PDB file of C-alpha atoms in Angstrom:
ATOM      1  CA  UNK A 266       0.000   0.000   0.000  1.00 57.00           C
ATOM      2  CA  UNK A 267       1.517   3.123  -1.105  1.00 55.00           C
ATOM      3  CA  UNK A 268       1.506   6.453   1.408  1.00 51.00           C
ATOM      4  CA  UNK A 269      -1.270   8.166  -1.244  1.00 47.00           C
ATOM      5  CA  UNK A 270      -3.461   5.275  -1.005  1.00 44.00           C
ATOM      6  CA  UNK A 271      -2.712   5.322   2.783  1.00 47.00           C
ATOM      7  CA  UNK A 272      -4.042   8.903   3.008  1.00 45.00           C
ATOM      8  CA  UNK A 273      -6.989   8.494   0.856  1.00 37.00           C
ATOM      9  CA  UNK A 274      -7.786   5.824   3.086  1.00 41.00           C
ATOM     10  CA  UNK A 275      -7.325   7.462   6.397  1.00 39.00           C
ATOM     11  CA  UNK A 276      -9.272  10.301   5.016  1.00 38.00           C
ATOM     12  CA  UNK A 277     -12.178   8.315   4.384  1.00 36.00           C
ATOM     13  CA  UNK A 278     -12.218   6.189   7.840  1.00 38.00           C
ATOM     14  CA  UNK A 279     -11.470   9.746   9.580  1.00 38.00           C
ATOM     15  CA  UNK A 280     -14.723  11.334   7.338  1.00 39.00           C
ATOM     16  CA  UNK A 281     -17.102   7.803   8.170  1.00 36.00           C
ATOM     17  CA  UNK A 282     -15.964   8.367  12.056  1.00 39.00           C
ATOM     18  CA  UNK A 283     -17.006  12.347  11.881  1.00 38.00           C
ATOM     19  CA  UNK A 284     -20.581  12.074  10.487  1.00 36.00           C
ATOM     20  CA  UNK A 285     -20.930   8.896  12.932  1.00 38.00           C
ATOM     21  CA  UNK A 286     -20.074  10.860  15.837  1.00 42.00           C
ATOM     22  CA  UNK A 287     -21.707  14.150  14.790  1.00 40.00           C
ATOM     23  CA  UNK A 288     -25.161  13.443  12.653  1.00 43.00           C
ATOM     24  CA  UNK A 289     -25.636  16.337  10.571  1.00 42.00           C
ATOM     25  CA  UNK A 290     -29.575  16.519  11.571  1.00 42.00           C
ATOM     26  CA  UNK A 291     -30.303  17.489  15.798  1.00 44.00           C
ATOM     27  CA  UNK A 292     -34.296  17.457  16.456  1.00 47.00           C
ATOM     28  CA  UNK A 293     -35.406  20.083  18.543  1.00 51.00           C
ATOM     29  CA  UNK A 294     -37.496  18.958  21.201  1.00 58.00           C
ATOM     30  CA  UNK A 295     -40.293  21.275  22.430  1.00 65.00           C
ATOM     31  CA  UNK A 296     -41.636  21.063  26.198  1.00 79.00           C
ATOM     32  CA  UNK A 297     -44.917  19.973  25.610  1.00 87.00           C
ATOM     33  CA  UNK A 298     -47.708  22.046  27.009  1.00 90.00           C
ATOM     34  CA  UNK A 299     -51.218  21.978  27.810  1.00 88.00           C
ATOM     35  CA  UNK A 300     -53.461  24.673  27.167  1.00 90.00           C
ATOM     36  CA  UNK A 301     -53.436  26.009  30.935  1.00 92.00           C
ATOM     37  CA  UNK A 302     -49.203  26.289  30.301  1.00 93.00           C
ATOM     38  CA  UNK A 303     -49.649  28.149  27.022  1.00 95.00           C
ATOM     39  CA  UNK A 304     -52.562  30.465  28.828  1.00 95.00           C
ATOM     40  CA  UNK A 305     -50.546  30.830  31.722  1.00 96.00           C
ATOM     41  CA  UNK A 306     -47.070  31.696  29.865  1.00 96.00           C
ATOM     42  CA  UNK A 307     -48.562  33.998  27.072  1.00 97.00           C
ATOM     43  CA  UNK A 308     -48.922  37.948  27.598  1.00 97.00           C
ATOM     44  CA  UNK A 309     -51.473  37.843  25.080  1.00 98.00           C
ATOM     45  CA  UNK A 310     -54.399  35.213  23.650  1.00 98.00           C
ATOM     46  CA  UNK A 311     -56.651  35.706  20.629  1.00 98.00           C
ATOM     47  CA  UNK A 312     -58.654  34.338  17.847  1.00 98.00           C
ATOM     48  CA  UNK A 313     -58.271  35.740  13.918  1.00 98.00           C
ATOM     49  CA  UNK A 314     -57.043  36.119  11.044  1.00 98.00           C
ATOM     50  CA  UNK A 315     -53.591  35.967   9.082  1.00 98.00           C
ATOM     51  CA  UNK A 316     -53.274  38.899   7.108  1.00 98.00           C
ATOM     52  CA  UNK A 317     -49.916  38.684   5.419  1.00 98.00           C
ATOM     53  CA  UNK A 318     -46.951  37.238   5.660  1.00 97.00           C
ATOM     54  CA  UNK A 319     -43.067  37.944   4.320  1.00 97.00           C
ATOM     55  CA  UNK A 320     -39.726  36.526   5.336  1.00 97.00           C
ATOM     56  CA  UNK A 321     -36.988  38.304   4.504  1.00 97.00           C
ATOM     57  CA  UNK A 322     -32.885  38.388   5.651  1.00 96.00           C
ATOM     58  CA  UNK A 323     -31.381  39.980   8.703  1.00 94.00           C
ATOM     59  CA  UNK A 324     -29.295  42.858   7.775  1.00 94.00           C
ATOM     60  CA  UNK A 325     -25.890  40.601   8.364  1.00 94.00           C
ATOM     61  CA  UNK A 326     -27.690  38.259   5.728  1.00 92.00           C
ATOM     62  CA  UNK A 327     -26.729  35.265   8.506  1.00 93.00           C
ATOM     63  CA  UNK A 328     -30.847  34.314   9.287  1.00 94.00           C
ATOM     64  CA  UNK A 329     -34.683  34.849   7.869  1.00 96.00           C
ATOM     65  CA  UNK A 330     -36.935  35.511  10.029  1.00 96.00           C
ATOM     66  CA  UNK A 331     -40.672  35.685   8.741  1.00 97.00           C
ATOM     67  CA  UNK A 332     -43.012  38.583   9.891  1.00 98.00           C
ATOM     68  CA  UNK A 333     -46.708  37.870  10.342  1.00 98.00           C
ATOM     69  CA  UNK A 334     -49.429  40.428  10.634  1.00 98.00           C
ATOM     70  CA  UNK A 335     -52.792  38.688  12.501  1.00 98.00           C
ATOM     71  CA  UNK A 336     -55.873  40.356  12.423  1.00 98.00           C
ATOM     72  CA  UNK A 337     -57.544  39.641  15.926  1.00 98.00           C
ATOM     73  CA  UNK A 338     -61.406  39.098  15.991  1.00 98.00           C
ATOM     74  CA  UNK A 339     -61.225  38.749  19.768  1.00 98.00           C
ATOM     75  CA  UNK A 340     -59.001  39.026  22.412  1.00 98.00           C
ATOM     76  CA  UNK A 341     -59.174  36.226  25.243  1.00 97.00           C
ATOM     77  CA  UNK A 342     -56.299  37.694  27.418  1.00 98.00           C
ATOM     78  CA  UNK A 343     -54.605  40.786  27.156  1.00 97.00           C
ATOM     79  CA  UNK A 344     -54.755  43.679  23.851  1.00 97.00           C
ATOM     80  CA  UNK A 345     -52.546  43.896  21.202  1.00 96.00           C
ATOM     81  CA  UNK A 346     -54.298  46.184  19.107  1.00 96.00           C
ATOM     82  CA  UNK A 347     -56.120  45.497  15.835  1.00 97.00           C
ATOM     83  CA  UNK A 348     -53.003  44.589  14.045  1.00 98.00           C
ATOM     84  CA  UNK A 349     -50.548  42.232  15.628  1.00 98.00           C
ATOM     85  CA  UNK A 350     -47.407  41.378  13.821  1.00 98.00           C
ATOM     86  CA  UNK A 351     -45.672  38.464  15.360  1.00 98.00           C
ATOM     87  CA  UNK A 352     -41.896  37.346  14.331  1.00 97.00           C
ATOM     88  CA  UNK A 353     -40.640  33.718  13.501  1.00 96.00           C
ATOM     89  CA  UNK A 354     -37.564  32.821  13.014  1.00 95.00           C
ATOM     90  CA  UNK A 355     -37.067  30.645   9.448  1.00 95.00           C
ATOM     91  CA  UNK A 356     -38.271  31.730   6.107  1.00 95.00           C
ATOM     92  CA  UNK A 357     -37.683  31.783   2.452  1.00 94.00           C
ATOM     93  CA  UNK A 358     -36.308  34.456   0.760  1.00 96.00           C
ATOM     94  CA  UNK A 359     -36.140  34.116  -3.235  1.00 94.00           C
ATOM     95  CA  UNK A 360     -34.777  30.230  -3.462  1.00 94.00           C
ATOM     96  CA  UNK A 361     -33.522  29.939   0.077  1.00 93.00           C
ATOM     97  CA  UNK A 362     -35.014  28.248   2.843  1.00 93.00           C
ATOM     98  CA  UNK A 363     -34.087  28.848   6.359  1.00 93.00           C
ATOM     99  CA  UNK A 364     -36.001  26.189   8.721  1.00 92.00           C
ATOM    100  CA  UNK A 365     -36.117  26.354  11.981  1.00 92.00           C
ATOM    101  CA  UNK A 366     -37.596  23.495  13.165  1.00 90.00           C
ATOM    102  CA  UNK A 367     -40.589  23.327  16.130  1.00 92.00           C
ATOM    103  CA  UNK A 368     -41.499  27.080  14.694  1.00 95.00           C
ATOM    104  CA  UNK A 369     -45.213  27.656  13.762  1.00 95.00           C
ATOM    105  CA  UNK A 370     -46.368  28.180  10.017  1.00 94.00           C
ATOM    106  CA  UNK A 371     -48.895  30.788   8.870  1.00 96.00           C
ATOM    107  CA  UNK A 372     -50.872  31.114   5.799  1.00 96.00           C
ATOM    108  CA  UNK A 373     -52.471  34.047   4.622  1.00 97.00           C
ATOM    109  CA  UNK A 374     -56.641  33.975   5.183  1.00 97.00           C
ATOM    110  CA  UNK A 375     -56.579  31.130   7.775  1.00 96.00           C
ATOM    111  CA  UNK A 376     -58.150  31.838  10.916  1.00 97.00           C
ATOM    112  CA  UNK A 377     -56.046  30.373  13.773  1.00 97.00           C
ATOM    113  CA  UNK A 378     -55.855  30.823  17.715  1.00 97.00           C
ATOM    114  CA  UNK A 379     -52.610  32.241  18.561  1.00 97.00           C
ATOM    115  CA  UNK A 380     -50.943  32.137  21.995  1.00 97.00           C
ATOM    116  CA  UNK A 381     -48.448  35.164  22.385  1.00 98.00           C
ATOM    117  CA  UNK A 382     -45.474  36.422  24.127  1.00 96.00           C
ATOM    118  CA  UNK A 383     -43.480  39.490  24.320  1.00 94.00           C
ATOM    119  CA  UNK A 384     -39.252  38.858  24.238  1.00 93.00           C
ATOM    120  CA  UNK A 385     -37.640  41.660  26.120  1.00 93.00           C
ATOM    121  CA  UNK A 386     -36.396  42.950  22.720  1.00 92.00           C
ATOM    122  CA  UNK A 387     -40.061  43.874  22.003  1.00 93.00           C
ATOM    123  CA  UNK A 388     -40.893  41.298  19.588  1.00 95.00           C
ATOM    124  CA  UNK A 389     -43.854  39.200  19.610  1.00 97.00           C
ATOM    125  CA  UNK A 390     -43.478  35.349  19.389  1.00 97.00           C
ATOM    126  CA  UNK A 391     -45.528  32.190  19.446  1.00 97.00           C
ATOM    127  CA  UNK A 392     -45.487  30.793  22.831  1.00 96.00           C
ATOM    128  CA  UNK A 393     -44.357  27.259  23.039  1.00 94.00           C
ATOM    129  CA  UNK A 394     -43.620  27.006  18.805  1.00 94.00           C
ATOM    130  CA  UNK A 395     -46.013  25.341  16.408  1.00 93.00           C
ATOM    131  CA  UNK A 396     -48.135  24.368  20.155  1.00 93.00           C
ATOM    132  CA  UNK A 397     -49.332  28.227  20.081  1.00 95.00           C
ATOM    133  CA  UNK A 398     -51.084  28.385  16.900  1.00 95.00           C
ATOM    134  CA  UNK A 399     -54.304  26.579  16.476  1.00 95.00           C
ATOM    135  CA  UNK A 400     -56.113  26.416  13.225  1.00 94.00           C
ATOM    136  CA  UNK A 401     -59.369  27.191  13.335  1.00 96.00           C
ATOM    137  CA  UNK A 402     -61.949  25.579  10.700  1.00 94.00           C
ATOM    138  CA  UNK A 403     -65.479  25.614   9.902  1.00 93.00           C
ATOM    139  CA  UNK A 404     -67.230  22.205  10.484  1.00 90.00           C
ATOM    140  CA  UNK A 405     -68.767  20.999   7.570  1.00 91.00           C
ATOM    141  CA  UNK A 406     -72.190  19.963   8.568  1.00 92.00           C
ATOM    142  CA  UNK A 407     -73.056  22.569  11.507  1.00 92.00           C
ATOM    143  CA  UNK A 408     -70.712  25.250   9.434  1.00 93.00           C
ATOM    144  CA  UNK A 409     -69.458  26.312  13.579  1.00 95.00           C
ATOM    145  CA  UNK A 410     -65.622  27.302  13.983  1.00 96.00           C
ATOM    146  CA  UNK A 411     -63.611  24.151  15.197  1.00 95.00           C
ATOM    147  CA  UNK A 412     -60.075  24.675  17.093  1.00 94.00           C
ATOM    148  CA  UNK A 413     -57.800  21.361  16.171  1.00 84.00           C
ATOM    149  CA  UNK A 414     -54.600  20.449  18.017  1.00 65.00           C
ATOM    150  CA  UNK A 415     -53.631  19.141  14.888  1.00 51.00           C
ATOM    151  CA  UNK A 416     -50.469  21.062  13.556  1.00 42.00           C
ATOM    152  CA  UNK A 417     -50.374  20.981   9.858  1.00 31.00           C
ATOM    153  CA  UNK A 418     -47.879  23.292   7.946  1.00 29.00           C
ATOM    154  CA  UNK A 419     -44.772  22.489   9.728  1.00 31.00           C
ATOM    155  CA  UNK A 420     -41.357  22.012   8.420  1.00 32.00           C
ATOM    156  CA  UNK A 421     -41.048  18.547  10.445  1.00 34.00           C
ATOM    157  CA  UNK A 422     -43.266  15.804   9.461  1.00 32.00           C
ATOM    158  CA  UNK A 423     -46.970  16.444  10.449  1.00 34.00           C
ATOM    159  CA  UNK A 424     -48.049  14.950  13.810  1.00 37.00           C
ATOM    160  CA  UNK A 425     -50.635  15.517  16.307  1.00 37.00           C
ATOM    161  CA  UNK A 426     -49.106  17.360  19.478  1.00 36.00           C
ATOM    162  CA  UNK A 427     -50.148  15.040  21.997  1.00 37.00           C
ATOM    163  CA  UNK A 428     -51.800  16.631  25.283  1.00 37.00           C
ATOM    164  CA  UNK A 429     -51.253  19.895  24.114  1.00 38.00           C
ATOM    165  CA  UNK A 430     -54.524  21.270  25.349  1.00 42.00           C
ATOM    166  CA  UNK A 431     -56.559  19.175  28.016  1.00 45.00           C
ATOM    167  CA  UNK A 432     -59.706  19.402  26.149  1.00 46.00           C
ATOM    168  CA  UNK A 433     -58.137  18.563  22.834  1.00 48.00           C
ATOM    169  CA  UNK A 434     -56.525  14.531  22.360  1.00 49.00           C
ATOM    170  CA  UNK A 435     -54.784  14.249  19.684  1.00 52.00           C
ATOM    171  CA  UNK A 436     -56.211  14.911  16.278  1.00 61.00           C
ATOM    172  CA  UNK A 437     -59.408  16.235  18.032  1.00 77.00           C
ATOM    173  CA  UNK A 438     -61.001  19.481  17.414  1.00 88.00           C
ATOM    174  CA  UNK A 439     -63.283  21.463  19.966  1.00 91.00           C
ATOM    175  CA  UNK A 440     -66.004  24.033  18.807  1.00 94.00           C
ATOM    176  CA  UNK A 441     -64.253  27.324  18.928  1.00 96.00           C
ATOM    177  CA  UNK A 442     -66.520  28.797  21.705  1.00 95.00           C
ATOM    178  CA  UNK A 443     -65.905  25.875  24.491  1.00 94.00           C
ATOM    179  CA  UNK A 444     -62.361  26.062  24.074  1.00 94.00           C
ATOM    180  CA  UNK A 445     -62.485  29.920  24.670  1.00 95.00           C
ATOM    181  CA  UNK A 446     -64.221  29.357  27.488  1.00 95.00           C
ATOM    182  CA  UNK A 447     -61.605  26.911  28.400  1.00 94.00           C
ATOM    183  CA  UNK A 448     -59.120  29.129  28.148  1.00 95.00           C
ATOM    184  CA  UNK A 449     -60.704  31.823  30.221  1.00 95.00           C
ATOM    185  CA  UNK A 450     -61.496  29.953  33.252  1.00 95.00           C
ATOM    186  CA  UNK A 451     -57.390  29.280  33.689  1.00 95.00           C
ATOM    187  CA  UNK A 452     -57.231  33.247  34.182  1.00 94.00           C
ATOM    188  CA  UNK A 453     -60.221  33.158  37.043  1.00 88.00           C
TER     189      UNK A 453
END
């Protein structure tokens, strides 16, 4: 065996031992929370709609973060105003995607429940990640508003959020005006 073949050989056992020892992928893991956490932990709680929604770079061009402008139809827990825009880091900009995994996802029109906090910096965030937005959907045959635990719209595979509300098992939805009242009664 010559020294060049040695090399090219140590390289590739030194490469094979690197990725073994250091995966390239890490999964965030989220606490998960119940309903009374994420009412408890959030500075603000309300039902609406998504507005608009644009990701764009930092101004060192090192992260995206993706700004998200809610219209609330009602208030639950504190007052944001009639426009709230929340920030999430992750994005796409042009042909790049920056995920950030455990982060919420919001589509413009969809009417979702969205647990809030304020960061010291000012900005407005999801409390607990994709566990503080809840879609919100009409039921077919009654045509009432429906909250699901379901999160769909994430970067990681879709899965139910087990537990994350009491009144919601996973996969289960809850008429929009019981789980308000749900939430309420953890403020009393």
């Amino acid at each position: 065996m010559n020294s060049s073949t040695r090399i090219v050989g140590l390289t590739v056992l030194l490469f094979t031992a690197i990725l073994l020892l250091f995966p390239a992928e890490c999964i965030a893991q989220t606490k998960k929370m119940t309903a009374k956490e994420l009412t408890l932990e959030s500075t603000s709680i309300f039902y609406g709609k998504c507005a608009k929604v644009e990701s764009a770079w930092t101004e060192k061009k090192d992260m995206i973060f993706t700004t998200v402008t809610l219209v609330p139809e009602n208030y639950l827990k504190g007052n944001l105003g009639n426009k709230v825009t929340l920030t999430i880091p992750g994005g796409q900009v042009d042909d790049i995607i920056y995920e950030v995994s455990e982060m919420p996802v919001f589509r413009p029109g969809e009417e979702v429940v969205a647990f809030v906090w304020e960061h010291p910096s000012g900005k407005k965030l999801v409390t607990g990640g994709f566990q503080g937005k809840m879609k919100i959907e009409r039921d077919v045959k009654t045509g009432k508003r429906m909250v699901s635990n379901r999160y769909l719209g994430t970067s990681a595979p879709e899965q139910d959020v087990k537990k994350s509300t009491s009144s919601l098992p996973e996969g289960k939805k809850i008429l929009l005006d019981d789980f308000t009242r749900e939430v309420k009664g953890y403020l009393k």
